[in-house]
């Protein structure tokens, strides 16, 4: 009888562990997809609105350095472009990293 209980407990544990892992994966996928949608929307607005903007275009190399260094390398041109974008499109609620990535798509 104890062997049956042990096998039942092991099976229950395996099912519970699998359900927990599946739940984690679903939650992670939902968060990643939400962030991607936000990033895509920011990129669409910035790339379509500022593709001919001299201030933004001048900051492309600096935006690449900013993205590559994960925000460690900042420059006057990039700061100017970020301020310019935020002034021209105040509805955007994007981080510096999201805007820098959007500048790279132009």
Steps between C-alpha positions, in 0.01 A plus 500: 500500500782743580652435156172609336494816711862574412431461127186711530690773682777492238247524217320788672829680555597455133166638381521796740857582395404485133200727556719752683756502220228543238348787696840670522556463126156642417554795734846568359369485143222747585744749654746473210223544241366807683846658508553419133169663408597816690840507335351443153254787550781733609713397203212556256425850630863610514610350168203635305495845660871578514651331194596838348581678827862625501532498880387139525702382200815662642462287813488158330863408570467619858176302539687189383770559763233557764319176415822297469623623840160439662468871579851564629610716207295818468576796277383854446355413157302209641371704795396773257319250279321340796387841626392595148295182457334541839417863419358416156311188615402550865254209482791254487571338832826334404830450676827636366594147391176456305544835326864425418398168345230679303755754373706209367208383285483829312 
